[in-house]
Amino acid sequence: MGRFKYIICIMLLGLFSCSSQKKLQTEIPFELGNASCQVYSGGLESSGSGIAVKIPVTMDNASDVVMKEIFFRGKQAQVTMEQVDGANYAMAKIPNSKGGSAETTALELGATDAVLSYIENGKLKYTKITGIKEKQPLLYKGKPKN
């Protein structure tokens, strides 16, 4: 009887753990352009350094969609929507000081892949972005020494 309970518990644990995995959407209510990333480094120690991710987004009929987070190179960051020269971009700055989380390490992504999370009709969804192009690093100069 004890062995039967043990087997049932293992089976239930297996069933419920599958539902916590992220399911990537193949059809999304918006259009993504060619994403890019750029390493940045501030001139002062307090400025920090990290990587900036920029994704062109066309949201014609997706007014009920809210961008949430990006998972990229073992780290995650909040996404903000910004308008540059009339185009919409999903932007994220991922500081180097921020360590990876359990969620990002569980994702199997290449160096040019990311996962973007968004909320549509109150439900959290995920989509994969591939082929992120890396631009030349942006190095800010420090305060001049007199």
CSV table of C-alpha atoms in Angstrom, one decimal, residues 9-89:
chain,number,residue,atom,x,y,z
A,9,CYS,CA,2.7,10.9,-5.8
A,10,ILE,CA,5.5,10.6,-8.3
A,11,MET,CA,3.0,10.5,-11.2
A,12,LEU,CA,1.1,13.5,-9.9
A,13,LEU,CA,4.4,15.5,-9.4
A,14,GLY,CA,5.4,14.7,-13.0
A,15,LEU,CA,2.0,15.8,-14.4
A,16,PHE,CA,1.9,19.1,-12.5
A,17,SER,CA,5.6,20.0,-13.2
A,18,CYS,CA,4.9,19.9,-17.0
A,19,SER,CA,2.4,22.7,-16.8
A,20,SER,CA,4.9,25.1,-15.4
A,21,GLN,CA,7.1,25.1,-18.5
A,22,LYS,CA,6.9,28.0,-20.9
A,23,LYS,CA,5.0,27.3,-24.0
A,24,LEU,CA,6.3,29.3,-27.0
A,25,GLN,CA,3.6,30.8,-29.3
A,26,THR,CA,4.1,30.3,-33.0
A,27,GLU,CA,1.5,32.8,-34.0
A,28,ILE,CA,1.7,36.1,-32.3
A,29,PRO,CA,-0.6,39.2,-32.6
A,30,PHE,CA,2.2,41.5,-33.6
A,31,GLU,CA,5.1,41.6,-36.0
A,32,LEU,CA,8.8,41.5,-34.9
A,33,GLY,CA,11.5,43.0,-37.1
A,34,ASN,CA,15.3,42.3,-37.1
A,35,ALA,CA,16.4,42.4,-33.4
A,36,SER,CA,19.8,43.7,-32.4
A,37,CYS,CA,21.8,43.8,-29.2
A,38,GLN,CA,24.7,46.0,-28.2
A,39,VAL,CA,27.1,45.8,-25.3
A,40,TYR,CA,27.4,49.1,-23.4
A,41,SER,CA,29.9,50.3,-20.8
A,42,GLY,CA,29.7,53.5,-18.9
A,43,GLY,CA,32.8,55.7,-18.5
A,44,LEU,CA,32.3,55.8,-14.7
A,45,GLU,CA,32.2,52.9,-12.4
A,46,SER,CA,28.8,54.0,-11.1
A,47,SER,CA,27.5,54.1,-14.7
A,48,GLY,CA,27.5,50.3,-15.0
A,49,SER,CA,27.7,48.1,-18.0
A,50,GLY,CA,25.6,45.4,-19.7
A,51,ILE,CA,23.8,44.7,-22.9
A,52,ALA,CA,20.9,46.6,-24.6
A,53,VAL,CA,18.4,44.6,-26.7
A,54,LYS,CA,16.3,46.5,-29.3
A,55,ILE,CA,13.4,44.7,-31.2
A,56,PRO,CA,11.3,46.5,-33.8
A,57,VAL,CA,7.6,45.8,-33.2
A,58,THR,CA,4.6,46.5,-35.4
A,59,MET,CA,1.4,46.3,-33.4
A,60,ASP,CA,-1.4,47.1,-35.8
A,61,ASN,CA,-4.2,45.1,-34.3
A,62,ALA,CA,-2.6,44.3,-30.9
A,63,SER,CA,-3.7,47.1,-28.7
A,64,ASP,CA,-4.5,44.7,-25.8
A,65,VAL,CA,-0.9,43.3,-25.8
A,66,VAL,CA,1.6,44.4,-23.1
A,67,MET,CA,5.3,43.5,-23.4
A,68,LYS,CA,6.7,42.1,-20.1
A,69,GLU,CA,10.2,40.6,-20.1
A,70,ILE,CA,13.0,39.3,-22.2
A,71,PHE,CA,15.2,36.3,-21.5
A,72,PHE,CA,18.6,36.6,-23.2
A,73,ARG,CA,22.0,35.0,-22.6
A,74,GLY,CA,21.0,33.6,-19.2
A,75,LYS,CA,19.5,36.8,-17.8
A,76,GLN,CA,16.1,38.5,-17.8
A,77,ALA,CA,15.0,42.1,-17.8
A,78,GLN,CA,11.9,44.2,-18.1
A,79,VAL,CA,10.9,45.4,-21.5
A,80,THR,CA,9.8,48.9,-22.3
A,81,MET,CA,8.1,50.1,-25.4
A,82,GLU,CA,9.7,53.2,-27.0
A,83,GLN,CA,9.1,55.1,-30.2
A,84,VAL,CA,12.1,56.2,-32.2
A,85,ASP,CA,11.7,58.0,-35.5
A,86,GLY,CA,8.0,56.9,-35.7
A,87,ALA,CA,8.8,53.2,-35.2
A,88,ASN,CA,7.9,51.2,-32.1
A,89,TYR,CA,10.7,49.2,-30.4
